[in-house]
Amino acid sequence: MKFVILLLSVFLINYVHSDAVNTNEDLEDARLLVAKNVLNNYVVEGLNLTIKYNIYNIGNSPALNVKLVDENFPAEYFEYATGFNVAQWARIPPQSNVTHIAVVSPKLPGLFNITSATVTYLPSEKATKVQTGYSSELGEVYIQRLRDYNRRFASHTIDWILFVVMAAPSIVIPYLLWSSSNSKYEKLEKSGKKSN
Ligand SMILES: *[C@@H]1O[C@H](CO)[C@@H](O)[C@H](O)[C@H]1NC(C)=O
Ligand SMILES: *[C@@H]1O[C@H](CO)[C@@H](O)[C@H](O)[C@H]1NC(C)=O
Ligand SMILES: *[C@@H]1O[C@H](CO)[C@@H](O)[C@H](O)[C@H]1NC(C)=O
């Protein structure tokens, strides 16, 4: 039973930038945190996998020219069903958040590393230096074969069929007994009527 239950509510990032010449200015800057989550319980070849990105600006300035890039899902291994691997926002106000959703479908089964997405932004109106942040990596997940996944769920259907087959004698035999005794009774009743 090798399937992966993903409660991948992994958080975080942030690249603490170190060119803090002016500390006061830094406190005023935007600072973005990115959470990358997989919303599905099962990761299966050929089935949709929904990836949700939440970007929080925990700073005190708007973040400008925000660009989220996720190169984790190359066309060789994944197909984008909806959404893109790049999303942009001109501005994310301080103390607020934005969300991006992408739906990808794995082309091949096997182990796969879900790695971090990257966000770049200008941390204030005055800033000229682009800041870079990363979502945390979710790590290795096992992409199930579609066949195995279907078998696992189909097996419940088979359980029901077996149950019905095994339960059948206890339903059918009393019925046969009842219907044969009933027809005997009906015959008796008919012959009784004739003799009257
Ligand atoms: C995956 O998602 C896309 C777009 O939402 C949809 O058109 C497609 O039917 C889905 N595929 C499956 C296998 O659910
Ligand atoms: C994200 O923003 C929405 C409104 O845009 C707000 O309702 C929600 O509380 C925010 N979430 C967090 C964790 O800040
Ligand atoms: C995933 O990443 C870890 C650490 O970087 C590495 O040890 C492992 O081999 C990788 N797995 C795959 C399937 O690429």
Coordinates of C-alpha atoms and ligand atoms in Angstrom, one line a residue:
M1 CA 0.0 0.0 0.0
K2 CA 2.5 2.5 -1.2
F3 CA 0.6 5.7 -1.7
V4 CA 1.4 9.0 -0.5
I5 CA -0.9 11.0 1.8
L6 CA 0.2 14.6 1.4
L7 CA -0.6 16.9 4.1
L8 CA 1.9 19.2 2.7
S9 CA 1.1 22.3 4.4
V10 CA 4.6 23.5 4.3
F11 CA 5.4 27.0 4.7
L12 CA 8.0 29.4 4.4
I13 CA 10.8 31.1 3.0
N14 CA 12.5 34.1 3.1
Y15 CA 15.7 35.2 2.2
V16 CA 16.9 37.7 4.7
H17 CA 18.8 40.1 2.7
S18 CA 21.9 41.3 4.2
D19 CA 22.8 44.6 2.5
A20 CA 21.3 46.3 5.6
V21 CA 23.1 49.6 5.3
N22 CA 20.2 51.4 6.7
T23 CA 18.3 49.2 9.3
N24 CA 15.4 51.6 9.7
E25 CA 14.7 51.5 6.0
D26 CA 14.8 47.7 6.2
L27 CA 12.1 47.6 8.8
E28 CA 9.9 49.7 6.5
D29 CA 10.4 47.4 3.5
A30 CA 8.1 44.8 2.1
R31 CA 9.0 41.3 3.0
L32 CA 7.3 38.4 1.3
L33 CA 6.7 34.9 2.6
V34 CA 5.6 32.2 0.2
A35 CA 3.7 29.0 1.0
K36 CA 3.5 26.3 -1.6
N37 CA 1.0 23.6 -1.0
V38 CA -0.2 20.5 -2.7
L39 CA -4.0 20.2 -2.2
N40 CA -4.5 16.6 -3.2
N41 CA -4.3 13.6 -1.0
Y42 CA -3.1 11.3 -3.7
V43 CA -0.4 12.0 -6.3
V44 CA -1.2 9.9 -9.4
E45 CA 0.1 9.7 -12.9
G46 CA -2.3 11.4 -15.4
L47 CA -4.5 12.9 -12.7
N48 CA -4.7 16.5 -11.8
L49 CA -2.5 17.8 -9.0
T50 CA -3.5 21.2 -7.6
I51 CA -0.7 23.5 -6.4
K52 CA -1.5 26.5 -4.4
Y53 CA 0.9 29.4 -3.7
N54 CA 0.2 32.0 -1.0
I55 CA 2.3 35.0 -0.9
Y56 CA 2.1 37.1 2.3
N57 CA 3.6 40.6 2.6
I58 CA 4.5 40.8 6.3
G59 CA 6.4 44.1 5.8
N60 CA 5.3 47.7 6.0
S61 CA 5.7 48.7 2.3
P62 CA 4.1 47.5 -0.8
A63 CA 6.1 44.9 -2.7
L64 CA 6.4 45.9 -6.3
N65 CA 7.0 44.0 -9.6
V66 CA 6.4 40.7 -7.8
K67 CA 7.1 37.7 -9.9
L68 CA 6.6 34.1 -8.8
V69 CA 8.4 31.4 -10.8
D70 CA 8.1 27.7 -10.3
E71 CA 10.4 25.6 -12.5
N72 CA 9.7 22.5 -10.5
F73 CA 7.4 20.9 -13.1
P74 CA 9.2 20.6 -16.5
A75 CA 7.2 19.8 -19.6
E76 CA 9.1 16.5 -19.8
Y77 CA 7.4 15.2 -16.6
F78 CA 4.3 17.4 -16.1
E79 CA 1.6 18.9 -18.1
Y80 CA 0.0 22.2 -17.0
A81 CA -3.8 21.7 -17.1
T82 CA -4.5 25.2 -15.9
G83 CA -2.5 28.1 -14.6
F84 CA 1.1 28.8 -15.4
N85 CA 4.5 28.4 -13.8
V86 CA 4.9 32.1 -13.8
A87 CA 2.6 34.6 -12.1
Q88 CA 3.0 38.4 -11.6
W89 CA 1.6 41.2 -9.5
A90 CA 2.4 44.8 -10.0
R91 CA 1.9 45.4 -6.3
I92 CA 1.2 43.5 -3.1
P93 CA 0.2 45.9 -0.3
P94 CA 1.7 45.6 3.2
Q95 CA 0.1 43.1 5.6
S96 CA -1.9 41.4 2.8
N97 CA -1.7 38.3 0.7
V98 CA -2.3 37.0 -2.8
T99 CA -2.9 33.4 -4.1
H100 CA -1.9 31.6 -7.3
I101 CA -3.2 28.2 -8.4
A102 CA -1.8 25.9 -11.0
V103 CA -3.0 22.4 -11.9
V104 CA -0.4 20.0 -13.2
S105 CA -0.7 16.4 -14.2
P106 CA 2.3 14.1 -13.8
K107 CA 3.2 12.2 -17.0
L108 CA 5.2 9.4 -15.3
P109 CA 5.0 7.4 -12.1
G110 CA 7.9 7.3 -9.6
L111 CA 9.6 9.4 -7.0
F112 CA 9.7 13.1 -7.6
N113 CA 11.1 16.0 -5.6
I114 CA 8.8 18.9 -5.1
T115 CA 11.1 21.8 -4.8
S116 CA 10.7 25.5 -4.0
A117 CA 9.2 28.2 -6.0
T118 CA 11.1 31.5 -6.3
V119 CA 9.7 35.0 -5.8
T120 CA 11.4 38.2 -6.8
Y121 CA 10.3 41.7 -5.9
L122 CA 11.2 45.3 -5.1
P123 CA 10.8 45.8 -1.4
S124 CA 9.8 49.5 -1.6
E125 CA 9.1 52.4 -3.9
K126 CA 12.7 53.6 -3.6
A127 CA 14.3 50.2 -3.9
T128 CA 16.4 49.4 -7.0
K129 CA 17.8 46.1 -5.8
V130 CA 15.6 43.1 -6.5
Q131 CA 15.0 40.8 -3.6
T132 CA 14.7 37.0 -4.0
G133 CA 12.8 34.6 -1.8
Y134 CA 12.0 30.9 -1.9
S135 CA 9.2 28.8 -0.7
S136 CA 10.3 25.7 1.2
E137 CA 10.8 22.4 -0.6
L138 CA 8.1 19.8 0.0
G139 CA 10.5 17.0 -0.7
E140 CA 10.1 13.6 -2.3
V141 CA 6.6 12.4 -3.2
Y142 CA 5.7 9.1 -4.8
I143 CA 3.7 9.4 -8.0
Q144 CA 1.5 6.3 -8.2
R145 CA 0.8 4.4 -11.3
L146 CA -2.8 5.1 -12.5
R147 CA -3.3 1.4 -12.8
D148 CA -2.4 0.8 -9.1
Y149 CA -4.5 3.7 -8.0
N150 CA -7.5 2.4 -9.9
R151 CA -7.0 -1.1 -8.6
R152 CA -6.9 0.1 -5.1
F153 CA -10.2 1.9 -5.5
A154 CA -11.7 -0.8 -7.7
S155 CA -10.9 -3.4 -5.0
H156 CA -13.7 -2.0 -3.0
T157 CA -16.2 -2.7 -5.8
I158 CA -14.8 -6.3 -5.9
D159 CA -15.4 -6.5 -2.1
W160 CA -19.0 -5.7 -2.7
I161 CA -19.5 -8.2 -5.5
L162 CA -17.9 -10.9 -3.3
F163 CA -20.1 -9.9 -0.4
V164 CA -23.2 -10.2 -2.6
V165 CA -22.1 -13.6 -4.0
M166 CA -21.4 -14.9 -0.5
A167 CA -24.5 -13.6 1.0
A168 CA -26.6 -14.9 -1.9
P169 CA -27.3 -18.5 -0.6
S170 CA -28.8 -17.1 2.6
I171 CA -31.2 -15.0 0.5
V172 CA -31.8 -17.3 -2.4
I173 CA -32.3 -20.6 -0.5
P174 CA -35.0 -19.4 1.8
Y175 CA -36.7 -17.9 -1.2
L176 CA -36.6 -21.2 -3.1
L177 CA -37.9 -23.0 0.0
W178 CA -40.6 -20.5 0.4
S179 CA -41.7 -20.4 -3.2
S180 CA -41.7 -24.2 -3.5
S181 CA -43.8 -24.6 -0.4
N182 CA -45.9 -21.8 -1.5
S183 CA -46.6 -23.5 -4.9
K184 CA -47.3 -26.8 -3.1
Y185 CA -49.8 -25.0 -0.9
E186 CA -51.4 -23.3 -3.9
K187 CA -51.8 -26.7 -5.6
L188 CA -53.3 -28.2 -2.4
E189 CA -55.6 -25.2 -2.2
K190 CA -56.7 -25.7 -5.9
S191 CA -57.3 -29.4 -5.5
G192 CA -59.2 -28.6 -2.3
K193 CA -61.4 -26.2 -4.2
K194 CA -62.0 -28.8 -6.9
S195 CA -63.1 -31.4 -4.4
N196 CA -65.5 -29.0 -2.9
Ligands
LIG1 C1 -7.7 18.4 -15.1 O1 -8.1 19.8 -15.1 C2 -8.4 20.3 -16.3 C3 -8.7 21.8 -16.1 O2 -9.2 22.1 -14.9 C4 -9.7 19.6 -16.8 O3 -10.0 20.1 -18.1 C5 -9.3 18.1 -17.0 O4 -10.5 17.4 -17.4 C6 -8.8 17.6 -15.7 N1 -8.4 16.2 -15.9 C7 -8.8 15.2 -15.1 C8 -8.2 13.9 -15.4 O5 -9.5 15.4 -14.1
LIG2 C1 -5.4 36.9 3.1 O1 -6.1 38.0 2.5 C2 -7.5 37.9 2.7 C3 -8.2 39.0 2.0 O2 -7.5 39.4 0.8 C4 -7.9 37.9 4.2 O3 -9.2 37.6 4.3 C5 -7.1 36.7 4.9 O4 -7.3 36.8 6.3 C6 -5.6 36.9 4.6 N1 -4.9 35.7 5.2 C7 -3.9 35.9 6.0 C8 -3.3 34.6 6.5 O5 -3.4 37.0 6.2
LIG3 C1 15.3 14.5 -3.9 O1 16.2 15.4 -3.3 C2 17.0 14.7 -2.3 C3 17.9 15.8 -1.7 O2 18.3 16.7 -2.6 C4 17.9 13.7 -3.0 O3 18.7 13.0 -2.1 C5 17.0 12.7 -3.7 O4 17.8 11.7 -4.4 C6 16.1 13.4 -4.7 N1 15.1 12.4 -5.2 C7 14.8 12.3 -6.5 C8 13.8 11.3 -6.9 O5 15.3 13.1 -7.3

